[in-house]
């Protein structure tokens, strides 16, 4: 198996594993199911590229284009889901119908002449140049360009109109992944063929899906279905494990085959321990975060109660001061009234005395 085939095989296995991870974490979540479907379709497309190198034939050449269409369609469904758009029956049947029609055209309309096995990789990158395919591939690439333009527009629209900051970051991650995938595809399918570097096309074409997949799985982690540190650890271990798994098949001598197999086995053991440790740490962190949230809520409730009681006490104090002012004012009014009343009575008594004295004198 060549180095090129090994790279493509590792990319396909990585897509399958990345698609399985969300199912292991939370298989009931619809977002996880759509992501896994998206990863598996991309994996089928990559494996068709791998088989085109291992078993060169017209069938696998056509399959690469057919699964390329299905990968674009699955990406549209995934983007709808991550942007929160409802996938209605009408949308589903229209998009699915287009994909079925395009897949059928790939198998029926692509004309593959008799080629040598080493010529199929060049045919994959330059099928447009094959006689009789020009019109079909103009339509084919126009369909893909329209699909990528629609996906980009949907992500940009979702990013601009999203009121949720977390969702904005999620869409931003996927937009970056889609941009890197498109850039890699353009390099592999347009620039390299123009430079007659047909052999390099599969290197940039098939593994380009990993950009989209990895950034999508980072976006999923923002929903906290599983911790980002755990998933990054798993991705690293799985990628290294896939690389080490391919090494025994590339060795020429039995000694190196055994040595690389032992290294792979040891890596699997330590990788398993590393992932388990990361999962435990993530669970412990989640427990601490829940405890912090719980304590924060308790403190918030206690603070609200204290503020309420302080408000009631302040209100009672103000009411008491107001009553005291009313009492003092009433007291002053009574004292004033008392002085006026008593003073008048005293004057009346004095007047009566004077009247009596005058009567006595007369």
mmCIF file of N, CA and C in Angstrom, residues 68-180:
data_model
loop_
_atom_site.group_PDB
_atom_site.id
_atom_site.type_symbol
_atom_site.label_atom_id
_atom_site.label_comp_id
_atom_site.label_asym_id
_atom_site.label_seq_id
_atom_site.Cartn_x
_atom_site.Cartn_y
_atom_site.Cartn_z
ATOM 1 N N UNK A 68 -19.122 12.291 -3.590
ATOM 2 C CA UNK A 68 -18.842 13.718 -3.442
ATOM 3 C C UNK A 68 -20.127 14.527 -3.389
ATOM 4 N N UNK A 69 -21.095 14.157 -4.248
ATOM 5 C CA UNK A 69 -22.415 14.814 -4.216
ATOM 6 C C UNK A 69 -23.109 14.554 -2.890
ATOM 7 N N UNK A 70 -23.093 13.302 -2.439
ATOM 8 C CA UNK A 70 -23.760 12.965 -1.174
ATOM 9 C C UNK A 70 -23.105 13.684 0.006
ATOM 10 N N UNK A 71 -21.790 13.874 -0.058
ATOM 11 C CA UNK A 71 -21.101 14.599 1.018
ATOM 12 C C UNK A 71 -21.580 16.045 1.082
ATOM 13 N N UNK A 72 -21.731 16.668 -0.090
ATOM 14 C CA UNK A 72 -22.219 18.050 -0.118
ATOM 15 C C UNK A 72 -23.647 18.133 0.425
ATOM 16 N N UNK A 73 -24.487 17.164 0.051
ATOM 17 C CA UNK A 73 -25.882 17.168 0.523
ATOM 18 C C UNK A 73 -25.945 16.960 2.033
ATOM 19 N N UNK A 74 -25.146 16.015 2.550
ATOM 20 C CA UNK A 74 -25.142 15.778 3.999
ATOM 21 C C UNK A 74 -24.638 17.008 4.747
ATOM 22 N N UNK A 75 -23.729 17.760 4.115
ATOM 23 C CA UNK A 75 -23.232 18.995 4.731
ATOM 24 C C UNK A 75 -24.354 20.020 4.843
ATOM 25 N N UNK A 76 -25.210 20.095 3.829
ATOM 26 C CA UNK A 76 -26.335 21.034 3.871
ATOM 27 C C UNK A 76 -27.267 20.687 5.024
ATOM 28 N N UNK A 77 -27.595 19.404 5.181
ATOM 29 C CA UNK A 77 -28.456 18.984 6.293
ATOM 30 C C UNK A 77 -27.803 19.324 7.637
ATOM 31 N N UNK A 78 -26.514 19.088 7.733
ATOM 32 C CA UNK A 78 -25.796 19.356 8.982
ATOM 33 C C UNK A 78 -25.799 20.852 9.300
ATOM 34 N N UNK A 79 -25.588 21.678 8.287
ATOM 35 C CA UNK A 79 -25.588 23.122 8.499
ATOM 36 C C UNK A 79 -26.973 23.612 8.899
ATOM 37 N N UNK A 80 -28.008 23.071 8.287
ATOM 38 C CA UNK A 80 -29.375 23.421 8.708
ATOM 39 C C UNK A 80 -29.572 23.120 10.190
ATOM 40 N N UNK A 81 -29.080 21.966 10.597
ATOM 41 C CA UNK A 81 -29.293 21.548 11.993
ATOM 42 C C UNK A 81 -28.508 22.427 12.956
ATOM 43 N N UNK A 82 -27.248 22.711 12.648
ATOM 44 C CA UNK A 82 -26.420 23.488 13.572
ATOM 45 C C UNK A 82 -26.894 24.934 13.629
ATOM 46 N N UNK A 83 -27.502 25.441 12.550
ATOM 47 C CA UNK A 83 -28.007 26.820 12.531
ATOM 48 C C UNK A 83 -29.413 26.928 13.120
ATOM 49 N N UNK A 84 -29.972 25.795 13.525
ATOM 50 C CA UNK A 84 -31.292 25.824 14.140
ATOM 51 C C UNK A 84 -32.438 25.937 13.154
ATOM 52 N N UNK A 85 -32.188 25.654 11.869
ATOM 53 C CA UNK A 85 -33.257 25.726 10.870
ATOM 54 C C UNK A 85 -34.033 24.409 10.853
ATOM 55 N N UNK A 86 -35.333 24.514 10.721
ATOM 56 C CA UNK A 86 -36.182 23.333 10.733
ATOM 57 C C UNK A 86 -36.079 22.606 9.399
ATOM 58 N N UNK A 87 -35.846 21.300 9.463
ATOM 59 C CA UNK A 87 -35.760 20.477 8.259
ATOM 60 C C UNK A 87 -37.153 19.926 7.981
ATOM 61 N N UNK A 88 -37.891 20.626 7.149
ATOM 62 C CA UNK A 88 -39.256 20.207 6.824
ATOM 63 C C UNK A 88 -39.226 19.050 5.830
ATOM 64 N N UNK A 89 -40.376 18.422 5.651
ATOM 65 C CA UNK A 89 -40.473 17.314 4.697
ATOM 66 C C UNK A 89 -40.213 17.790 3.271
ATOM 67 N N UNK A 90 -40.691 19.000 2.965
ATOM 68 C CA UNK A 90 -40.484 19.534 1.614
ATOM 69 C C UNK A 90 -38.990 19.725 1.343
ATOM 70 N N UNK A 91 -38.291 20.351 2.311
ATOM 71 C CA UNK A 91 -36.842 20.522 2.153
ATOM 72 C C UNK A 91 -36.137 19.182 2.000
ATOM 73 N N UNK A 92 -36.515 18.244 2.848
ATOM 74 C CA UNK A 92 -35.860 16.939 2.849
ATOM 75 C C UNK A 92 -36.031 16.240 1.505
ATOM 76 N N UNK A 93 -37.261 16.216 0.977
ATOM 77 C CA UNK A 93 -37.515 15.492 -0.266
ATOM 78 C C UNK A 93 -36.897 16.213 -1.468
ATOM 79 N N UNK A 94 -36.895 17.541 -1.460
ATOM 80 C CA UNK A 94 -36.292 18.270 -2.576
ATOM 81 C C UNK A 94 -34.792 18.019 -2.643
ATOM 82 N N UNK A 95 -34.120 18.210 -1.510
ATOM 83 C CA UNK A 95 -32.664 18.027 -1.483
ATOM 84 C C UNK A 95 -32.286 16.566 -1.717
ATOM 85 N N UNK A 96 -33.031 15.653 -1.098
ATOM 86 C CA UNK A 96 -32.748 14.225 -1.297
ATOM 87 C C UNK A 96 -32.989 13.820 -2.746
ATOM 88 N N UNK A 97 -34.061 14.347 -3.354
ATOM 89 C CA UNK A 97 -34.329 14.038 -4.759
ATOM 90 C C UNK A 97 -33.223 14.514 -5.682
ATOM 91 N N UNK A 98 -32.718 15.719 -5.424
ATOM 92 C CA UNK A 98 -31.602 16.234 -6.221
ATOM 93 C C UNK A 98 -30.360 15.363 -6.070
ATOM 94 N N UNK A 99 -30.098 14.933 -4.835
ATOM 95 C CA UNK A 99 -28.906 14.108 -4.612
ATOM 96 C C UNK A 99 -29.037 12.756 -5.310
ATOM 97 N N UNK A 100 -30.217 12.143 -5.250
ATOM 98 C CA UNK A 100 -30.418 10.855 -5.925
ATOM 99 C C UNK A 100 -30.249 11.008 -7.432
ATOM 100 N N UNK A 101 -30.803 12.081 -7.977
ATOM 101 C CA UNK A 101 -30.682 12.320 -9.422
ATOM 102 C C UNK A 101 -29.222 12.516 -9.818
ATOM 103 N N UNK A 102 -28.483 13.301 -9.022
ATOM 104 C CA UNK A 102 -27.079 13.553 -9.342
ATOM 105 C C UNK A 102 -26.236 12.284 -9.214
ATOM 106 N N UNK A 103 -26.522 11.458 -8.206
ATOM 107 C CA UNK A 103 -25.784 10.200 -8.048
ATOM 108 C C UNK A 103 -26.042 9.284 -9.241
ATOM 109 N N UNK A 104 -27.299 9.217 -9.650
ATOM 110 C CA UNK A 104 -27.634 8.396 -10.817
ATOM 111 C C UNK A 104 -26.905 8.895 -12.065
ATOM 112 N N UNK A 105 -26.835 10.208 -12.246
ATOM 113 C CA UNK A 105 -26.134 10.771 -13.396
ATOM 114 C C UNK A 105 -24.637 10.447 -13.357
ATOM 115 N N UNK A 106 -24.070 10.427 -12.129
ATOM 116 C CA UNK A 106 -22.642 10.108 -12.008
ATOM 117 C C UNK A 106 -22.348 8.711 -12.547
ATOM 118 N N UNK A 107 -23.210 7.763 -12.248
ATOM 119 C CA UNK A 107 -22.978 6.389 -12.700
ATOM 120 C C UNK A 107 -23.380 6.178 -14.159
ATOM 121 N N UNK A 108 -24.321 6.979 -14.648
ATOM 122 C CA UNK A 108 -24.832 6.749 -16.004
ATOM 123 C C UNK A 108 -24.143 7.607 -17.069
ATOM 124 N N UNK A 109 -23.719 8.824 -16.683
ATOM 125 C CA UNK A 109 -23.257 9.766 -17.688
ATOM 126 C C UNK A 109 -21.735 9.923 -17.765
ATOM 127 N N UNK A 110 -21.016 9.547 -16.723
ATOM 128 C CA UNK A 110 -19.557 9.675 -16.793
ATOM 129 C C UNK A 110 -19.009 8.602 -17.726
ATOM 130 N N UNK A 111 -18.280 9.040 -18.716
ATOM 131 C CA UNK A 111 -17.694 8.127 -19.701
ATOM 132 C C UNK A 111 -16.234 7.888 -19.329
ATOM 133 N N UNK A 112 -15.912 6.633 -19.064
ATOM 134 C CA UNK A 112 -14.545 6.283 -18.672
ATOM 135 C C UNK A 112 -13.951 5.381 -19.749
ATOM 136 N N UNK A 113 -12.971 5.846 -20.474
ATOM 137 C CA UNK A 113 -12.335 4.984 -21.483
ATOM 138 C C UNK A 113 -11.458 3.928 -20.812
ATOM 139 N N UNK A 114 -10.941 3.041 -21.612
ATOM 140 C CA UNK A 114 -10.050 2.023 -21.074
ATOM 141 C C UNK A 114 -8.743 2.687 -20.654
ATOM 142 N N UNK A 115 -8.434 2.574 -19.367
ATOM 143 C CA UNK A 115 -7.243 3.208 -18.814
ATOM 144 C C UNK A 115 -6.379 2.180 -18.117
ATOM 145 N N UNK A 116 -5.111 2.473 -18.059
ATOM 146 C CA UNK A 116 -4.215 1.651 -17.263
ATOM 147 C C UNK A 116 -4.434 1.947 -15.785
ATOM 148 N N UNK A 117 -4.100 1.010 -14.887
ATOM 149 C CA UNK A 117 -4.323 1.245 -13.458
ATOM 150 C C UNK A 117 -3.690 2.526 -12.942
ATOM 151 N N UNK A 118 -2.501 2.863 -13.416
ATOM 152 C CA UNK A 118 -1.834 4.066 -12.915
ATOM 153 C C UNK A 118 -2.392 5.344 -13.532
ATOM 154 N N UNK A 119 -3.339 5.215 -14.471
ATOM 155 C CA UNK A 119 -3.925 6.383 -15.109
ATOM 156 C C UNK A 119 -5.235 6.827 -14.448
ATOM 157 N N UNK A 120 -5.760 6.001 -13.544
ATOM 158 C CA UNK A 120 -7.050 6.330 -12.941
ATOM 159 C C UNK A 120 -6.954 7.521 -11.996
ATOM 160 N N UNK A 121 -5.835 7.648 -11.271
ATOM 161 C CA UNK A 121 -5.699 8.790 -10.368
ATOM 162 C C UNK A 121 -5.676 10.089 -11.144
ATOM 163 N N UNK A 122 -5.047 10.062 -12.340
ATOM 164 C CA UNK A 122 -5.044 11.251 -13.180
ATOM 165 C C UNK A 122 -6.442 11.502 -13.742
ATOM 166 N N UNK A 123 -7.160 10.437 -14.060
ATOM 167 C CA UNK A 123 -8.525 10.590 -14.576
ATOM 168 C C UNK A 123 -9.439 11.188 -13.516
ATOM 169 N N UNK A 124 -9.175 10.849 -12.258
ATOM 170 C CA UNK A 124 -10.002 11.403 -11.176
ATOM 171 C C UNK A 124 -9.880 12.919 -11.121
ATOM 172 N N UNK A 125 -8.673 13.412 -11.262
ATOM 173 C CA UNK A 125 -8.466 14.861 -11.196
ATOM 174 C C UNK A 125 -8.798 15.550 -12.498
ATOM 175 N N UNK A 126 -8.700 14.851 -13.611
ATOM 176 C CA UNK A 126 -8.902 15.504 -14.900
ATOM 177 C C UNK A 126 -9.999 14.889 -15.727
ATOM 178 N N UNK A 127 -11.049 14.413 -15.085
ATOM 179 C CA UNK A 127 -12.135 13.775 -15.816
ATOM 180 C C UNK A 127 -12.800 14.726 -16.789
ATOM 181 N N UNK A 128 -12.717 16.000 -16.479
ATOM 182 C CA UNK A 128 -13.294 16.988 -17.380
ATOM 183 C C UNK A 128 -12.654 16.915 -18.764
ATOM 184 N N UNK A 129 -11.376 16.507 -18.785
ATOM 185 C CA UNK A 129 -10.661 16.468 -20.051
ATOM 186 C C UNK A 129 -11.004 15.222 -20.865
ATOM 187 N N UNK A 130 -11.620 14.213 -20.246
ATOM 188 C CA UNK A 130 -11.955 12.998 -20.971
ATOM 189 C C UNK A 130 -13.069 13.283 -21.979
ATOM 190 N N UNK A 131 -12.954 12.686 -23.133
ATOM 191 C CA UNK A 131 -13.885 12.951 -24.218
ATOM 192 C C UNK A 131 -15.313 12.548 -23.831
ATOM 193 N N UNK A 132 -16.258 13.444 -24.043
ATOM 194 C CA UNK A 132 -17.661 13.152 -23.786
ATOM 195 C C UNK A 132 -18.151 13.547 -22.414
ATOM 196 N N UNK A 133 -17.260 14.016 -21.523
ATOM 197 C CA UNK A 133 -17.650 14.347 -20.148
ATOM 198 C C UNK A 133 -17.782 15.849 -19.895
ATOM 199 N N UNK A 134 -17.428 16.656 -20.882
ATOM 200 C CA UNK A 134 -17.343 18.092 -20.623
ATOM 201 C C UNK A 134 -18.660 18.676 -20.137
ATOM 202 N N UNK A 135 -19.748 18.383 -20.838
ATOM 203 C CA UNK A 135 -21.042 18.965 -20.490
ATOM 204 C C UNK A 135 -21.506 18.506 -19.114
ATOM 205 N N UNK A 136 -21.319 17.209 -18.836
ATOM 206 C CA UNK A 136 -21.749 16.696 -17.533
ATOM 207 C C UNK A 136 -20.972 17.352 -16.407
ATOM 208 N N UNK A 137 -19.644 17.484 -16.564
ATOM 209 C CA UNK A 137 -18.847 18.022 -15.461
ATOM 210 C C UNK A 137 -19.014 19.521 -15.286
ATOM 211 N N UNK A 138 -19.415 20.217 -16.336
ATOM 212 C CA UNK A 138 -19.779 21.622 -16.150
ATOM 213 C C UNK A 138 -20.984 21.711 -15.218
ATOM 214 N N UNK A 139 -21.972 20.867 -15.477
ATOM 215 C CA UNK A 139 -23.162 20.827 -14.625
ATOM 216 C C UNK A 139 -22.822 20.322 -13.229
ATOM 217 N N UNK A 140 -21.942 19.315 -13.150
ATOM 218 C CA UNK A 140 -21.560 18.725 -11.863
ATOM 219 C C UNK A 140 -20.871 19.750 -10.971
ATOM 220 N N UNK A 141 -19.875 20.431 -11.504
ATOM 221 C CA UNK A 141 -19.136 21.394 -10.691
ATOM 222 C C UNK A 141 -19.980 22.637 -10.399
ATOM 223 N N UNK A 142 -20.873 22.991 -11.320
ATOM 224 C CA UNK A 142 -21.794 24.097 -11.036
ATOM 225 C C UNK A 142 -22.698 23.747 -9.864
ATOM 226 N N UNK A 143 -23.135 22.481 -9.811
ATOM 227 C CA UNK A 143 -23.966 22.026 -8.690
ATOM 228 C C UNK A 143 -23.191 22.116 -7.378
ATOM 229 N N UNK A 144 -21.936 21.672 -7.384
ATOM 230 C CA UNK A 144 -21.127 21.720 -6.159
ATOM 231 C C UNK A 144 -20.844 23.164 -5.740
ATOM 232 N N UNK A 145 -20.523 24.016 -6.705
ATOM 233 C CA UNK A 145 -20.264 25.422 -6.374
ATOM 234 C C UNK A 145 -21.513 26.057 -5.771
ATOM 235 N N UNK A 146 -22.681 25.761 -6.366
ATOM 236 C CA UNK A 146 -23.932 26.294 -5.827
ATOM 237 C C UNK A 146 -24.184 25.769 -4.412
ATOM 238 N N UNK A 147 -23.876 24.472 -4.189
ATOM 239 C CA UNK A 147 -24.083 23.889 -2.860
ATOM 240 C C UNK A 147 -23.166 24.547 -1.833
ATOM 241 N N UNK A 148 -21.892 24.724 -2.169
ATOM 242 C CA UNK A 148 -20.959 25.359 -1.238
ATOM 243 C C UNK A 148 -21.317 26.826 -1.009
ATOM 244 N N UNK A 149 -21.772 27.514 -2.063
ATOM 245 C CA UNK A 149 -22.187 28.913 -1.905
ATOM 246 C C UNK A 149 -23.402 28.998 -0.989
ATOM 247 N N UNK A 150 -24.342 28.067 -1.154
ATOM 248 C CA UNK A 150 -25.538 28.064 -0.296
ATOM 249 C C UNK A 150 -25.161 27.765 1.150
ATOM 250 N N UNK A 151 -24.254 26.807 1.355
ATOM 251 C CA UNK A 151 -23.824 26.480 2.718
ATOM 252 C C UNK A 151 -23.144 27.676 3.380
ATOM 253 N N UNK A 152 -22.279 28.333 2.627
ATOM 254 C CA UNK A 152 -21.586 29.507 3.174
ATOM 255 C C UNK A 152 -22.564 30.607 3.519
ATOM 256 N N UNK A 153 -23.517 30.861 2.608
ATOM 257 C CA UNK A 153 -24.518 31.900 2.859
ATOM 258 C C UNK A 153 -25.378 31.559 4.072
ATOM 259 N N UNK A 154 -25.729 30.281 4.223
ATOM 260 C CA UNK A 154 -26.544 29.858 5.379
ATOM 261 C C UNK A 154 -25.790 30.068 6.683
ATOM 262 N N UNK A 155 -24.496 29.731 6.685
ATOM 263 C CA UNK A 155 -23.694 29.911 7.895
ATOM 264 C C UNK A 155 -23.523 31.389 8.229
ATOM 265 N N UNK A 156 -23.255 32.208 7.207
ATOM 266 C CA UNK A 156 -23.095 33.645 7.448
ATOM 267 C C UNK A 156 -24.393 34.247 7.953
ATOM 268 N N UNK A 157 -25.523 33.852 7.346
ATOM 269 C CA UNK A 157 -26.824 34.356 7.784
ATOM 270 C C UNK A 157 -27.126 33.914 9.218
ATOM 271 N N UNK A 158 -26.841 32.633 9.515
ATOM 272 C CA UNK A 158 -27.062 32.143 10.874
ATOM 273 C C UNK A 158 -26.190 32.855 11.887
ATOM 274 N N UNK A 159 -24.961 33.163 11.494
ATOM 275 C CA UNK A 159 -24.052 33.868 12.404
ATOM 276 C C UNK A 159 -24.537 35.296 12.672
ATOM 277 N N UNK A 160 -25.002 35.971 11.625
ATOM 278 C CA UNK A 160 -25.415 37.365 11.769
ATOM 279 C C UNK A 160 -26.718 37.508 12.544
ATOM 280 N N UNK A 161 -27.630 36.559 12.382
ATOM 281 C CA UNK A 161 -28.950 36.701 12.984
ATOM 282 C C UNK A 161 -29.095 35.959 14.308
ATOM 283 N N UNK A 162 -28.054 35.263 14.717
ATOM 284 C CA UNK A 162 -28.141 34.537 15.979
ATOM 285 C C UNK A 162 -27.985 35.500 17.159
ATOM 286 N N UNK A 163 -28.921 35.396 18.107
ATOM 287 C CA UNK A 163 -28.848 36.235 19.306
ATOM 288 C C UNK A 163 -28.062 35.554 20.417
ATOM 289 N N UNK A 164 -27.733 34.292 20.217
ATOM 290 C CA UNK A 164 -27.017 33.511 21.221
ATOM 291 C C UNK A 164 -25.524 33.539 20.898
ATOM 292 N N UNK A 165 -24.711 34.035 21.838
ATOM 293 C CA UNK A 165 -23.275 34.153 21.598
ATOM 294 C C UNK A 165 -22.616 32.789 21.431
ATOM 295 N N UNK A 166 -23.083 31.787 22.181
ATOM 296 C CA UNK A 166 -22.498 30.447 22.066
ATOM 297 C C UNK A 166 -22.767 29.882 20.675
ATOM 298 N N UNK A 167 -24.011 30.047 20.198
ATOM 299 C CA UNK A 167 -24.338 29.554 18.865
ATOM 300 C C UNK A 167 -23.526 30.281 17.795
ATOM 301 N N UNK A 168 -23.269 31.567 18.004
ATOM 302 C CA UNK A 168 -22.435 32.310 17.057
ATOM 303 C C UNK A 168 -21.045 31.687 16.954
ATOM 304 N N UNK A 169 -20.477 31.325 18.104
ATOM 305 C CA UNK A 169 -19.154 30.699 18.095
ATOM 306 C C UNK A 169 -19.210 29.344 17.395
ATOM 307 N N UNK A 170 -20.276 28.603 17.617
ATOM 308 C CA UNK A 170 -20.428 27.300 16.969
ATOM 309 C C UNK A 170 -20.448 27.459 15.456
ATOM 310 N N UNK A 171 -21.281 28.374 14.985
ATOM 311 C CA UNK A 171 -21.382 28.602 13.541
ATOM 312 C C UNK A 171 -20.057 29.119 12.996
ATOM 313 N N UNK A 172 -19.369 29.948 13.776
ATOM 314 C CA UNK A 172 -18.070 30.451 13.349
ATOM 315 C C UNK A 172 -17.057 29.334 13.149
ATOM 316 N N UNK A 173 -17.041 28.366 14.071
ATOM 317 C CA UNK A 173 -16.146 27.217 13.927
ATOM 318 C C UNK A 173 -16.429 26.467 12.621
ATOM 319 N N UNK A 174 -17.702 26.203 12.360
ATOM 320 C CA UNK A 174 -18.067 25.437 11.169
ATOM 321 C C UNK A 174 -17.746 26.226 9.906
ATOM 322 N N UNK A 175 -17.927 27.538 9.957
ATOM 323 C CA UNK A 175 -17.602 28.382 8.808
ATOM 324 C C UNK A 175 -16.107 28.322 8.507
ATOM 325 N N UNK A 176 -15.286 28.312 9.542
ATOM 326 C CA UNK A 176 -13.836 28.181 9.346
ATOM 327 C C UNK A 176 -13.509 26.818 8.738
ATOM 328 N N UNK A 177 -14.120 25.756 9.276
ATOM 329 C CA UNK A 177 -13.874 24.416 8.737
ATOM 330 C C UNK A 177 -14.302 24.280 7.291
ATOM 331 N N UNK A 178 -15.473 24.833 6.957
ATOM 332 C CA UNK A 178 -15.945 24.786 5.570
ATOM 333 C C UNK A 178 -15.017 25.565 4.646
ATOM 334 N N UNK A 179 -14.540 26.714 5.104
ATOM 335 C CA UNK A 179 -13.625 27.523 4.284
ATOM 336 C C UNK A 179 -12.325 26.775 4.014
ATOM 337 N N UNK A 180 -11.770 26.129 5.037
ATOM 338 C CA UNK A 180 -10.533 25.366 4.844
ATOM 339 C C UNK A 180 -10.758 24.177 3.905
#
